[in-house]
Amino acid sequence: MDEKKEQLQSKYLQFSQQIVEDPANHEIHQQMEQIRNDLIDIENKSMSSSSSSLSPTIIVEEEEQPTNETGLSIQQNIYKHMKYLFNWTSAVIIGLMITIIGAFVLNQVSGKKALIVCSICSLILVFVYVYHIIAEKECENNQIVDSEPEELN
């Protein structure tokens, strides 16, 4: 097989020199393409005939990330705290926006009562949002607790 491959490669070189001399010759282009296909076939046959256990394998080892007492990596822990911080700040900002917008809109209608109504509505919204955050945190804590006995077994 190696001899045939070498013969095809030498023919390919000869044809490439002929193309330099006569670039418009389509027969040379076709013959070069045929040689190229034959070389690819030989390469594929040699790859398929070799056993798969001899083929190179790439082993990627995962880096161990430092973990805290809950078993989460530091990066996951930072993400979790940033997520809750974002939830708290977005709840406060949404409440303030509703208060300000509502105060301007309702101030046109009823004066001081508008500010009181908007404040109550925004506080209700903030409490609902905070309750959602606390419930989400409890769910995550329960998932961590539930997964620990499985790891021990």
mmCIF file with all atom_site columns, C-alpha atoms in Angstrom:
data_model
loop_
_atom_site.group_PDB
_atom_site.id
_atom_site.type_symbol
_atom_site.label_atom_id
_atom_site.label_alt_id
_atom_site.label_comp_id
_atom_site.label_asym_id
_atom_site.label_entity_id
_atom_site.label_seq_id
_atom_site.pdbx_PDB_ins_code
_atom_site.Cartn_x
_atom_site.Cartn_y
_atom_site.Cartn_z
_atom_site.occupancy
_atom_site.B_iso_or_equiv
_atom_site.pdbx_formal_charge
_atom_site.auth_seq_id
_atom_site.auth_comp_id
_atom_site.auth_asym_id
_atom_site.auth_atom_id
_atom_site.pdbx_PDB_model_num
ATOM 1   C CA . MET A 1 1   ? 0.000   0.000  0.000   1.00 0.00 ? 1   MET A CA 1
ATOM 2   C CA . ASP A 1 2   ? 2.838   2.360  0.792   1.00 0.00 ? 2   ASP A CA 1
ATOM 3   C CA . GLU A 1 3   ? 4.382   1.728  -2.655  1.00 0.00 ? 3   GLU A CA 1
ATOM 4   C CA . LYS A 1 4   ? 1.110   2.551  -4.389  1.00 0.00 ? 4   LYS A CA 1
ATOM 5   C CA . LYS A 1 5   ? 0.785   5.687  -2.285  1.00 0.00 ? 5   LYS A CA 1
ATOM 6   C CA . GLU A 1 6   ? 4.318   6.773  -3.200  1.00 0.00 ? 6   GLU A CA 1
ATOM 7   C CA . GLN A 1 7   ? 3.670   6.120  -6.903  1.00 0.00 ? 7   GLN A CA 1
ATOM 8   C CA . LEU A 1 8   ? 0.501   8.200  -6.796  1.00 0.00 ? 8   LEU A CA 1
ATOM 9   C CA . GLN A 1 9   ? 2.298   11.002 -4.996  1.00 0.00 ? 9   GLN A CA 1
ATOM 10  C CA . SER A 1 10  ? 5.106   11.049 -7.571  1.00 0.00 ? 10  SER A CA 1
ATOM 11  C CA . LYS A 1 11  ? 2.533   11.122 -10.418 1.00 0.00 ? 11  LYS A CA 1
ATOM 12  C CA . TYR A 1 12  ? 0.768   13.969 -8.648  1.00 0.00 ? 12  TYR A CA 1
ATOM 13  C CA . LEU A 1 13  ? 4.033   15.934 -8.498  1.00 0.00 ? 13  LEU A CA 1
ATOM 14  C CA . GLN A 1 14  ? 4.662   15.321 -12.198 1.00 0.00 ? 14  GLN A CA 1
ATOM 15  C CA . PHE A 1 15  ? 1.188   16.548 -13.083 1.00 0.00 ? 15  PHE A CA 1
ATOM 16  C CA . SER A 1 16  ? 1.593   19.609 -10.874 1.00 0.00 ? 16  SER A CA 1
ATOM 17  C CA . GLN A 1 17  ? 4.759   20.508 -12.802 1.00 0.00 ? 17  GLN A CA 1
ATOM 18  C CA . GLN A 1 18  ? 2.863   20.029 -16.075 1.00 0.00 ? 18  GLN A CA 1
ATOM 19  C CA . ILE A 1 19  ? 0.103   22.340 -14.852 1.00 0.00 ? 19  ILE A CA 1
ATOM 20  C CA . VAL A 1 20  ? 2.680   25.055 -14.228 1.00 0.00 ? 20  VAL A CA 1
ATOM 21  C CA . GLU A 1 21  ? 3.765   24.711 -17.853 1.00 0.00 ? 21  GLU A CA 1
ATOM 22  C CA . ASP A 1 22  ? 0.220   24.400 -19.306 1.00 0.00 ? 22  ASP A CA 1
ATOM 23  C CA . PRO A 1 23  ? -2.430  25.664 -16.861 1.00 0.00 ? 23  PRO A CA 1
ATOM 24  C CA . ALA A 1 24  ? -5.301  25.421 -19.381 1.00 0.00 ? 24  ALA A CA 1
ATOM 25  C CA . ASN A 1 25  ? -4.974  21.646 -19.896 1.00 0.00 ? 25  ASN A CA 1
ATOM 26  C CA . HIS A 1 26  ? -8.167  20.134 -18.439 1.00 0.00 ? 26  HIS A CA 1
ATOM 27  C CA . GLU A 1 27  ? -6.986  16.539 -18.807 1.00 0.00 ? 27  GLU A CA 1
ATOM 28  C CA . ILE A 1 28  ? -4.155  17.156 -16.341 1.00 0.00 ? 28  ILE A CA 1
ATOM 29  C CA . HIS A 1 29  ? -6.614  18.696 -13.877 1.00 0.00 ? 29  HIS A CA 1
ATOM 30  C CA . GLN A 1 30  ? -8.881  15.664 -14.146 1.00 0.00 ? 30  GLN A CA 1
ATOM 31  C CA . GLN A 1 31  ? -5.994  13.227 -13.709 1.00 0.00 ? 31  GLN A CA 1
ATOM 32  C CA . MET A 1 32  ? -4.747  15.153 -10.661 1.00 0.00 ? 32  MET A CA 1
ATOM 33  C CA . GLU A 1 33  ? -8.195  15.073 -9.161  1.00 0.00 ? 33  GLU A CA 1
ATOM 34  C CA . GLN A 1 34  ? -8.387  11.316 -9.756  1.00 0.00 ? 34  GLN A CA 1
ATOM 35  C CA . ILE A 1 35  ? -4.993  10.824 -8.079  1.00 0.00 ? 35  ILE A CA 1
ATOM 36  C CA . ARG A 1 36  ? -6.103  13.011 -5.165  1.00 0.00 ? 36  ARG A CA 1
ATOM 37  C CA . ASN A 1 37  ? -9.244  10.871 -4.734  1.00 0.00 ? 37  ASN A CA 1
ATOM 38  C CA . ASP A 1 38  ? -7.178  7.681  -4.909  1.00 0.00 ? 38  ASP A CA 1
ATOM 39  C CA . LEU A 1 39  ? -4.833  9.011  -2.234  1.00 0.00 ? 39  LEU A CA 1
ATOM 40  C CA . ILE A 1 40  ? -7.797  9.839  -0.014  1.00 0.00 ? 40  ILE A CA 1
ATOM 41  C CA . ASP A 1 41  ? -9.207  6.332  -0.533  1.00 0.00 ? 41  ASP A CA 1
ATOM 42  C CA . ILE A 1 42  ? -5.869  4.753  0.383   1.00 0.00 ? 42  ILE A CA 1
ATOM 43  C CA . GLU A 1 43  ? -5.655  6.913  3.479   1.00 0.00 ? 43  GLU A CA 1
ATOM 44  C CA . ASN A 1 44  ? -9.208  5.983  4.507   1.00 0.00 ? 44  ASN A CA 1
ATOM 45  C CA . LYS A 1 45  ? -8.537  2.267  3.980   1.00 0.00 ? 45  LYS A CA 1
ATOM 46  C CA . SER A 1 46  ? -5.387  2.411  6.056   1.00 0.00 ? 46  SER A CA 1
ATOM 47  C CA . MET A 1 47  ? -7.253  4.231  8.824   1.00 0.00 ? 47  MET A CA 1
ATOM 48  C CA . SER A 1 48  ? -10.142 1.772  8.834   1.00 0.00 ? 48  SER A CA 1
ATOM 49  C CA . SER A 1 49  ? -7.877  -1.290 8.744   1.00 0.00 ? 49  SER A CA 1
ATOM 50  C CA . SER A 1 50  ? -5.987  -0.194 11.839  1.00 0.00 ? 50  SER A CA 1
ATOM 51  C CA . SER A 1 51  ? -7.764  -1.202 15.010  1.00 0.00 ? 51  SER A CA 1
ATOM 52  C CA . SER A 1 52  ? -9.627  1.445  16.914  1.00 0.00 ? 52  SER A CA 1
ATOM 53  C CA . SER A 1 53  ? -7.686  0.670  20.074  1.00 0.00 ? 53  SER A CA 1
ATOM 54  C CA . LEU A 1 54  ? -4.539  1.915  18.358  1.00 0.00 ? 54  LEU A CA 1
ATOM 55  C CA . SER A 1 55  ? -6.134  5.192  17.375  1.00 0.00 ? 55  SER A CA 1
ATOM 56  C CA . PRO A 1 56  ? -5.050  8.106  19.530  1.00 0.00 ? 56  PRO A CA 1
ATOM 57  C CA . THR A 1 57  ? -7.459  9.115  22.238  1.00 0.00 ? 57  THR A CA 1
ATOM 58  C CA . ILE A 1 58  ? -7.560  12.444 23.962  1.00 0.00 ? 58  ILE A CA 1
ATOM 59  C CA . ILE A 1 59  ? -8.114  12.336 27.687  1.00 0.00 ? 59  ILE A CA 1
ATOM 60  C CA . VAL A 1 60  ? -9.303  15.564 29.223  1.00 0.00 ? 60  VAL A CA 1
ATOM 61  C CA . GLU A 1 61  ? -9.032  15.757 32.956  1.00 0.00 ? 61  GLU A CA 1
ATOM 62  C CA . GLU A 1 62  ? -11.349 18.142 34.716  1.00 0.00 ? 62  GLU A CA 1
ATOM 63  C CA . GLU A 1 63  ? -9.756  20.594 37.046  1.00 0.00 ? 63  GLU A CA 1
ATOM 64  C CA . GLU A 1 64  ? -10.918 20.242 40.594  1.00 0.00 ? 64  GLU A CA 1
ATOM 65  C CA . GLN A 1 65  ? -12.377 23.486 41.742  1.00 0.00 ? 65  GLN A CA 1
ATOM 66  C CA . PRO A 1 66  ? -12.074 24.400 45.390  1.00 0.00 ? 66  PRO A CA 1
ATOM 67  C CA . THR A 1 67  ? -15.364 23.902 47.190  1.00 0.00 ? 67  THR A CA 1
ATOM 68  C CA . ASN A 1 68  ? -16.931 25.289 50.326  1.00 0.00 ? 68  ASN A CA 1
ATOM 69  C CA . GLU A 1 69  ? -18.726 23.444 53.111  1.00 0.00 ? 69  GLU A CA 1
ATOM 70  C CA . THR A 1 70  ? -21.926 22.994 51.055  1.00 0.00 ? 70  THR A CA 1
ATOM 71  C CA . GLY A 1 71  ? -20.022 21.227 48.280  1.00 0.00 ? 71  GLY A CA 1
ATOM 72  C CA . LEU A 1 72  ? -20.469 24.044 45.773  1.00 0.00 ? 72  LEU A CA 1
ATOM 73  C CA . SER A 1 73  ? -17.457 25.435 43.981  1.00 0.00 ? 73  SER A CA 1
ATOM 74  C CA . ILE A 1 74  ? -16.441 28.970 44.774  1.00 0.00 ? 74  ILE A CA 1
ATOM 75  C CA . GLN A 1 75  ? -17.580 30.097 41.335  1.00 0.00 ? 75  GLN A CA 1
ATOM 76  C CA . GLN A 1 76  ? -21.019 28.513 41.811  1.00 0.00 ? 76  GLN A CA 1
ATOM 77  C CA . ASN A 1 77  ? -21.278 30.053 45.269  1.00 0.00 ? 77  ASN A CA 1
ATOM 78  C CA . ILE A 1 78  ? -20.443 33.533 43.961  1.00 0.00 ? 78  ILE A CA 1
ATOM 79  C CA . TYR A 1 79  ? -22.979 33.103 41.156  1.00 0.00 ? 79  TYR A CA 1
ATOM 80  C CA . LYS A 1 80  ? -25.658 32.039 43.649  1.00 0.00 ? 80  LYS A CA 1
ATOM 81  C CA . HIS A 1 81  ? -25.050 35.059 45.907  1.00 0.00 ? 81  HIS A CA 1
ATOM 82  C CA . MET A 1 82  ? -24.926 37.458 42.951  1.00 0.00 ? 82  MET A CA 1
ATOM 83  C CA . LYS A 1 83  ? -28.220 36.013 41.709  1.00 0.00 ? 83  LYS A CA 1
ATOM 84  C CA . TYR A 1 84  ? -29.923 36.718 45.053  1.00 0.00 ? 84  TYR A CA 1
ATOM 85  C CA . LEU A 1 85  ? -28.334 40.148 45.293  1.00 0.00 ? 85  LEU A CA 1
ATOM 86  C CA . PHE A 1 86  ? -29.635 40.927 41.814  1.00 0.00 ? 86  PHE A CA 1
ATOM 87  C CA . ASN A 1 87  ? -33.113 39.686 42.801  1.00 0.00 ? 87  ASN A CA 1
ATOM 88  C CA . TRP A 1 88  ? -33.184 41.880 45.893  1.00 0.00 ? 88  TRP A CA 1
ATOM 89  C CA . THR A 1 89  ? -31.971 44.991 44.104  1.00 0.00 ? 89  THR A CA 1
ATOM 90  C CA . SER A 1 90  ? -34.311 44.452 41.169  1.00 0.00 ? 90  SER A CA 1
ATOM 91  C CA . ALA A 1 91  ? -37.241 44.044 43.578  1.00 0.00 ? 91  ALA A CA 1
ATOM 92  C CA . VAL A 1 92  ? -36.393 47.335 45.273  1.00 0.00 ? 92  VAL A CA 1
ATOM 93  C CA . ILE A 1 93  ? -35.874 49.131 41.961  1.00 0.00 ? 93  ILE A CA 1
ATOM 94  C CA . ILE A 1 94  ? -39.181 47.843 40.561  1.00 0.00 ? 94  ILE A CA 1
ATOM 95  C CA . GLY A 1 95  ? -40.963 48.947 43.718  1.00 0.00 ? 95  GLY A CA 1
ATOM 96  C CA . LEU A 1 96  ? -39.410 52.414 43.546  1.00 0.00 ? 96  LEU A CA 1
ATOM 97  C CA . MET A 1 97  ? -40.242 52.771 39.853  1.00 0.00 ? 97  MET A CA 1
ATOM 98  C CA . ILE A 1 98  ? -43.872 51.859 40.458  1.00 0.00 ? 98  ILE A CA 1
ATOM 99  C CA . THR A 1 99  ? -43.994 54.290 43.364  1.00 0.00 ? 99  THR A CA 1
ATOM 100 C CA . ILE A 1 100 ? -42.539 57.168 41.357  1.00 0.00 ? 100 ILE A CA 1
ATOM 101 C CA . ILE A 1 101 ? -44.589 56.554 38.217  1.00 0.00 ? 101 ILE A CA 1
ATOM 102 C CA . GLY A 1 102 ? -47.760 55.975 40.208  1.00 0.00 ? 102 GLY A CA 1
ATOM 103 C CA . ALA A 1 103 ? -47.153 59.102 42.277  1.00 0.00 ? 103 ALA A CA 1
ATOM 104 C CA . PHE A 1 104 ? -46.874 61.253 39.197  1.00 0.00 ? 104 PHE A CA 1
ATOM 105 C CA . VAL A 1 105 ? -49.909 59.706 37.523  1.00 0.00 ? 105 VAL A CA 1
ATOM 106 C CA . LEU A 1 106 ? -52.144 59.637 40.574  1.00 0.00 ? 106 LEU A CA 1
ATOM 107 C CA . ASN A 1 107 ? -50.925 63.005 41.840  1.00 0.00 ? 107 ASN A CA 1
ATOM 108 C CA . GLN A 1 108 ? -52.782 64.533 38.952  1.00 0.00 ? 108 GLN A CA 1
ATOM 109 C CA . VAL A 1 109 ? -55.957 62.928 40.291  1.00 0.00 ? 109 VAL A CA 1
ATOM 110 C CA . SER A 1 110 ? -55.981 62.854 44.073  1.00 0.00 ? 110 SER A CA 1
ATOM 111 C CA . GLY A 1 111 ? -52.815 64.383 45.567  1.00 0.00 ? 111 GLY A CA 1
ATOM 112 C CA . LYS A 1 112 ? -51.436 62.824 48.793  1.00 0.00 ? 112 LYS A CA 1
ATOM 113 C CA . LYS A 1 113 ? -53.705 59.780 48.527  1.00 0.00 ? 113 LYS A CA 1
ATOM 114 C CA . ALA A 1 114 ? -51.898 58.804 45.317  1.00 0.00 ? 114 ALA A CA 1
ATOM 115 C CA . LEU A 1 115 ? -48.540 58.586 47.100  1.00 0.00 ? 115 LEU A CA 1
ATOM 116 C CA . ILE A 1 116 ? -50.038 56.433 49.844  1.00 0.00 ? 116 ILE A CA 1
ATOM 117 C CA . VAL A 1 117 ? -51.723 54.061 47.374  1.00 0.00 ? 117 VAL A CA 1
ATOM 118 C CA . CYS A 1 118 ? -48.556 53.695 45.263  1.00 0.00 ? 118 CYS A CA 1
ATOM 119 C CA . SER A 1 119 ? -46.398 53.111 48.329  1.00 0.00 ? 119 SER A CA 1
ATOM 120 C CA . ILE A 1 120 ? -48.712 50.371 49.569  1.00 0.00 ? 120 ILE A CA 1
ATOM 121 C CA . CYS A 1 121 ? -48.803 48.739 46.094  1.00 0.00 ? 121 CYS A CA 1
ATOM 122 C CA . SER A 1 122 ? -45.023 48.862 45.746  1.00 0.00 ? 122 SER A CA 1
ATOM 123 C CA . LEU A 1 123 ? -44.512 47.413 49.232  1.00 0.00 ? 123 LEU A CA 1
ATOM 124 C CA . ILE A 1 124 ? -46.888 44.563 48.391  1.00 0.00 ? 124 ILE A CA 1
ATOM 125 C CA . LEU A 1 125 ? -44.935 43.965 45.177  1.00 0.00 ? 125 LEU A CA 1
ATOM 126 C CA . VAL A 1 126 ? -41.613 43.964 47.030  1.00 0.00 ? 126 VAL A CA 1
ATOM 127 C CA . PHE A 1 127 ? -42.915 41.539 49.671  1.00 0.00 ? 127 PHE A CA 1
ATOM 128 C CA . VAL A 1 128 ? -44.244 39.176 46.991  1.00 0.00 ? 128 VAL A CA 1
ATOM 129 C CA . TYR A 1 129 ? -40.928 39.329 45.178  1.00 0.00 ? 129 TYR A CA 1
ATOM 130 C CA . VAL A 1 130 ? -38.962 38.713 48.383  1.00 0.00 ? 130 VAL A CA 1
ATOM 131 C CA . TYR A 1 131 ? -41.240 35.791 49.248  1.00 0.00 ? 131 TYR A CA 1
ATOM 132 C CA . HIS A 1 132 ? -40.502 34.365 45.795  1.00 0.00 ? 132 HIS A CA 1
ATOM 133 C CA . ILE A 1 133 ? -36.761 34.714 46.413  1.00 0.00 ? 133 ILE A CA 1
ATOM 134 C CA . ILE A 1 134 ? -37.014 33.024 49.832  1.00 0.00 ? 134 ILE A CA 1
ATOM 135 C CA . ALA A 1 135 ? -39.126 30.184 48.409  1.00 0.00 ? 135 ALA A CA 1
ATOM 136 C CA . GLU A 1 136 ? -36.605 29.679 45.590  1.00 0.00 ? 136 GLU A CA 1
ATOM 137 C CA . LYS A 1 137 ? -33.751 29.562 48.101  1.00 0.00 ? 137 LYS A CA 1
ATOM 138 C CA . GLU A 1 138 ? -35.599 27.001 50.217  1.00 0.00 ? 138 GLU A CA 1
ATOM 139 C CA . CYS A 1 139 ? -36.128 24.824 47.143  1.00 0.00 ? 139 CYS A CA 1
ATOM 140 C CA . GLU A 1 140 ? -32.421 24.936 46.353  1.00 0.00 ? 140 GLU A CA 1
ATOM 141 C CA . ASN A 1 141 ? -31.536 24.092 49.968  1.00 0.00 ? 141 ASN A CA 1
ATOM 142 C CA . ASN A 1 142 ? -33.935 21.134 49.897  1.00 0.00 ? 142 ASN A CA 1
ATOM 143 C CA . GLN A 1 143 ? -32.353 19.863 46.677  1.00 0.00 ? 143 GLN A CA 1
ATOM 144 C CA . ILE A 1 144 ? -28.909 19.994 48.228  1.00 0.00 ? 144 ILE A CA 1
ATOM 145 C CA . VAL A 1 145 ? -30.128 18.163 51.363  1.00 0.00 ? 145 VAL A CA 1
ATOM 146 C CA . ASP A 1 146 ? -31.950 15.534 49.277  1.00 0.00 ? 146 ASP A CA 1
ATOM 147 C CA . SER A 1 147 ? -28.872 14.836 47.160  1.00 0.00 ? 147 SER A CA 1
ATOM 148 C CA . GLU A 1 148 ? -26.515 14.209 50.106  1.00 0.00 ? 148 GLU A CA 1
ATOM 149 C CA . PRO A 1 149 ? -27.829 10.734 51.136  1.00 0.00 ? 149 PRO A CA 1
ATOM 150 C CA . GLU A 1 150 ? -27.512 9.495  47.546  1.00 0.00 ? 150 GLU A CA 1
ATOM 151 C CA . GLU A 1 151 ? -23.847 10.492 47.466  1.00 0.00 ? 151 GLU A CA 1
ATOM 152 C CA . LEU A 1 152 ? -23.168 8.693  50.753  1.00 0.00 ? 152 LEU A CA 1
ATOM 153 C CA . ASN A 1 153 ? -24.574 5.435  49.408  1.00 0.00 ? 153 ASN A CA 1
#
